[in-house]
Structures are given as structure tokens and as C-alpha cells.
Coordinates of C-alpha atoms in Angstrom, one line a residue:
T1 CA 65.4 8.4 58.7
W2 CA 67.5 5.5 57.5
Q3 CA 71.2 4.7 57.7
V4 CA 72.1 2.2 54.9
L5 CA 75.3 0.4 55.2
G6 CA 76.8 -1.2 52.1
N7 CA 78.6 -4.4 53.2
Q8 CA 80.4 -7.1 51.2
I9 CA 80.1 -10.0 53.6
L10 CA 77.4 -11.5 55.9
M11 CA 77.2 -9.4 59.1
A12 CA 74.6 -11.4 61.1
P13 CA 76.1 -14.2 63.2
T14 CA 75.2 -17.4 61.3
N15 CA 75.9 -20.9 62.4
A16 CA 76.3 -23.6 59.8
P17 CA 73.3 -25.9 59.2
D18 CA 73.5 -29.4 60.4
L19 CA 74.8 -31.4 57.4
S20 CA 76.1 -34.3 59.4
G21 CA 73.6 -36.6 57.6
T22 CA 74.9 -35.8 54.1
P23 CA 74.5 -38.9 51.9
A24 CA 77.8 -40.7 51.2
P25 CA 77.8 -40.2 47.4
L26 CA 77.6 -36.4 47.9
A27 CA 80.1 -36.4 50.7
D28 CA 82.5 -38.5 48.6
A29 CA 82.1 -36.1 45.6
L30 CA 82.6 -33.1 47.8
E31 CA 85.7 -34.7 49.3
R32 CA 87.2 -35.0 45.9
L33 CA 86.7 -31.2 45.4
L34 CA 87.6 -30.1 48.9
P35 CA 89.8 -32.6 50.8
G36 CA 88.8 -32.7 54.4
I37 CA 85.2 -31.6 53.8
K38 CA 83.8 -35.0 55.0
Q39 CA 85.1 -34.4 58.5
Q40 CA 83.7 -30.9 58.5
L41 CA 80.3 -32.2 57.4
K42 CA 80.3 -34.6 60.4
L43 CA 81.2 -31.8 62.7
T44 CA 78.2 -29.6 61.7
R45 CA 76.1 -31.6 64.2
F46 CA 77.6 -29.0 66.5
P47 CA 76.9 -25.3 66.0
F48 CA 79.9 -23.3 64.6
P49 CA 80.1 -20.3 62.3
L50 CA 79.1 -20.8 58.7
N51 CA 81.8 -18.6 57.4
T52 CA 84.7 -17.3 59.5
D53 CA 85.8 -15.2 56.5
A54 CA 82.7 -13.0 57.1
W55 CA 82.0 -10.9 60.2
D56 CA 81.7 -14.2 62.2
G57 CA 85.5 -14.3 62.0
Y58 CA 85.8 -10.9 63.6
P59 CA 83.3 -10.8 66.5
A60 CA 85.1 -8.0 68.4
S61 CA 85.1 -5.8 65.3
R62 CA 81.4 -6.5 64.7
A63 CA 80.6 -5.7 68.4
R64 CA 82.4 -2.3 68.0
L65 CA 80.4 -1.6 64.9
L66 CA 77.1 -2.5 66.5
Q67 CA 77.9 -0.4 69.5
S68 CA 78.5 2.5 67.2
I69 CA 75.2 1.9 65.3
R70 CA 73.3 1.7 68.6
A71 CA 75.0 4.9 69.9
A72 CA 74.0 6.7 66.8
G73 CA 70.3 5.8 67.5
G74 CA 69.3 5.4 63.9
N75 CA 67.5 2.9 61.8
T76 CA 70.2 0.9 60.2
I77 CA 69.8 -1.4 57.2
V78 CA 72.8 -3.4 56.1
I79 CA 72.8 -4.4 52.5
T80 CA 75.1 -7.4 51.9
G81 CA 76.3 -9.4 49.0
D82 CA 79.0 -12.0 48.2
S83 CA 77.4 -15.0 49.9
H84 CA 75.5 -16.1 46.7
T85 CA 72.4 -16.4 49.0
A86 CA 69.4 -14.2 49.7
W87 CA 69.0 -13.2 53.3
A88 CA 66.6 -11.3 55.6
N89 CA 68.3 -11.1 59.0
E90 CA 67.8 -9.3 62.2
I91 CA 71.1 -8.3 63.8
N92 CA 71.2 -8.2 67.6
D93 CA 73.5 -7.0 70.3
D94 CA 73.2 -7.5 74.1
E95 CA 70.3 -5.0 74.2
G96 CA 68.3 -6.4 71.4
R97 CA 67.8 -5.7 67.7
V98 CA 70.2 -3.0 66.5
A99 CA 70.0 -3.4 62.7
V100 CA 68.5 -5.5 59.9
E101 CA 70.3 -7.1 57.0
F102 CA 69.2 -7.8 53.5
G103 CA 71.6 -10.0 51.6
A104 CA 71.4 -10.2 47.8
T105 CA 72.0 -13.5 46.1
S106 CA 74.1 -13.9 43.0
I107 CA 73.0 -13.5 39.4
T108 CA 74.9 -16.6 38.2
S109 CA 77.3 -18.0 40.8
P110 CA 76.2 -21.1 42.7
S111 CA 75.9 -21.1 46.5
D112 CA 77.0 -23.9 48.9
A113 CA 73.4 -25.1 48.9
S114 CA 73.6 -25.9 45.1
F115 CA 75.6 -29.0 45.9
F116 CA 73.0 -30.3 48.4
Q117 CA 69.7 -29.4 46.7
P118 CA 69.8 -32.4 44.2
F119 CA 70.0 -34.7 47.2
G120 CA 66.9 -33.2 48.8
I121 CA 68.7 -31.4 51.6
D122 CA 67.0 -28.2 52.4
F123 CA 70.0 -25.9 53.2
A124 CA 67.7 -22.9 53.9
A125 CA 65.4 -24.6 56.4
S126 CA 68.4 -26.1 58.2
T127 CA 70.1 -22.7 58.3
I128 CA 67.0 -21.0 59.7
A129 CA 66.4 -23.8 62.3
R130 CA 69.9 -23.1 63.8
N131 CA 69.7 -19.3 63.5
P132 CA 66.4 -17.8 64.8
H133 CA 67.4 -14.2 63.8
V134 CA 67.5 -15.4 60.1
K135 CA 63.9 -14.6 59.0
W136 CA 64.3 -15.8 55.4
N137 CA 66.9 -17.4 53.3
D138 CA 67.1 -18.6 49.7
P139 CA 70.4 -20.1 48.8
V140 CA 69.3 -21.6 45.5
L141 CA 67.6 -19.1 43.2
H142 CA 69.4 -16.2 41.5
G143 CA 68.3 -12.6 41.4
Y144 CA 68.4 -9.2 43.1
I145 CA 66.9 -6.9 45.7
V146 CA 64.9 -3.7 45.3
L147 CA 65.0 -1.6 48.5
T148 CA 62.4 1.2 48.7
L149 CA 62.8 3.6 51.6
T150 CA 60.1 6.1 52.8
P151 CA 60.2 8.0 56.1
A152 CA 57.8 5.4 57.7
Q153 CA 59.2 2.1 56.4
A154 CA 61.7 0.2 54.3
L155 CA 60.5 -2.3 51.8
A156 CA 62.9 -5.0 50.6
E157 CA 61.7 -7.0 47.6
F158 CA 63.6 -10.1 46.5
F159 CA 63.3 -10.8 42.8
T160 CA 64.5 -14.0 41.0
V161 CA 65.2 -14.8 37.4
S162 CA 63.8 -17.9 35.8
T163 CA 67.1 -18.9 34.1
I164 CA 70.7 -17.9 34.0
R165 CA 71.4 -19.8 30.8
E166 CA 69.2 -18.0 28.3
A167 CA 69.0 -14.4 27.1
Q168 CA 65.2 -14.4 27.6
Y169 CA 64.1 -14.8 31.2
A170 CA 61.2 -14.0 33.5
V171 CA 61.4 -12.1 36.8
A172 CA 59.3 -13.1 39.8
R173 CA 59.0 -11.6 43.3
A174 CA 60.2 -14.4 45.6
A175 CA 59.7 -12.6 48.9
A176 CA 59.2 -9.1 50.4
F177 CA 59.7 -7.7 53.9
T178 CA 59.0 -4.4 55.6
V179 CA 60.8 -2.7 58.5
A180 CA 59.3 0.2 60.4
A181 CA 61.4 3.2 61.4
D182 CA 61.8 3.2 65.1
A183 CA 62.0 6.5 67.1
G184 CA 64.4 5.0 69.6
P185 CA 67.8 3.3 69.2
G186 CA 67.5 0.1 67.1
V187 CA 65.2 -0.6 64.3
G188 CA 61.8 -2.3 63.8
A189 CA 61.4 -6.0 63.2
I190 CA 61.4 -7.7 59.8
V191 CA 57.8 -8.3 58.8
E192 CA 56.8 -10.4 55.8
A193 CA 55.0 -8.2 53.2
S194 CA 52.3 -9.4 50.8

């Protein structure tokens, strides 16, 4: 029923959030770490890819892969890592939804949002606002995904850990989504599960 594609980098096209209003103290601190970042922060008022080192930097290759997925007529779920962020994305081609993507966050590594959170900047909400195919995003908490597949549906459960600094920790389910198997080409929509 399902075709599961293991993938290292974010496949869904994703524009950077608008960070042009980053407070000066944060922008100055980031500039010391990454010279030139202040100019890039200003430019985020315009949509451009969040990470051109992911599939966004290779749009022709992505288009060929999505064409192959559509031609196979299956129910494709892409499992992605390496962005240090949790994702639930629908991946579309010119004909509509062709796959869904669930991205696992990191266990300990920070994400880009970690720099902005102390300043009250909601990186996730800004990312979703600019990318309607991103159905859920958590760039702050750490954890893992449990994917359960049955012939009728896929269930992706995102779990977070309470701390990365202690040997003792608690696990909580942060979000869960289902995807129905589709008889035709493409795959069902991402639906929030209780």
C-alpha cells in the first residue's frame, strides 16, 4: 500500500520565514557568528528558499522524482531528517498532492529557530504562514517520530523529550497526523489526529 522514501534533507519546497523584523541585539549577535546574516535577515521580507542545500536547491531533480512518484501511482510517504525541525508537509506537483513528508527533529542539536525563540519570534508560525503546504512545524522541541502503517492509513506521531540535559526525561506526544491510502495516483491529505 505504502511507498516509504527515506530522505536526508527537506523535500517540500519551503520559503524562509519573514525575519526582517529581527531585533537589533539578536541581529548583531548573529552577525558576529555568521558575517553577512544581517543583510540576509533584511531580505527575508521577500520569499526565497529556506535552504538551497536541500531539495530547494535542485528543483529539476525534485520535479523528476515527483514525476516518477506520480507515474508509479502509489501512496508515497517521505521520511526526512537533518533539519533539526519537526515537519508535516504535503508535497505537490502541477497536478496536486503527490506525496506527504514527515520530518523528524533532532534529539539534541538546535535548529535555526533556537536563536529566535528567546526574543519571542515564532519561527514555526512564520514558516507556516509563508508555506501553506506545511501543515505543522516544530523547530524548538527535540524528539522523534513513530510511523505506523496499515493498509488503510498511515499514522505519524511526533514525540518530544522533556530535557536533553538529564539522564531522566519524560516523553510526550506533541502532535499526530493520519494520511489515508488513495486508490489513484497521489496520496491522501494530512489530517490532524487526536
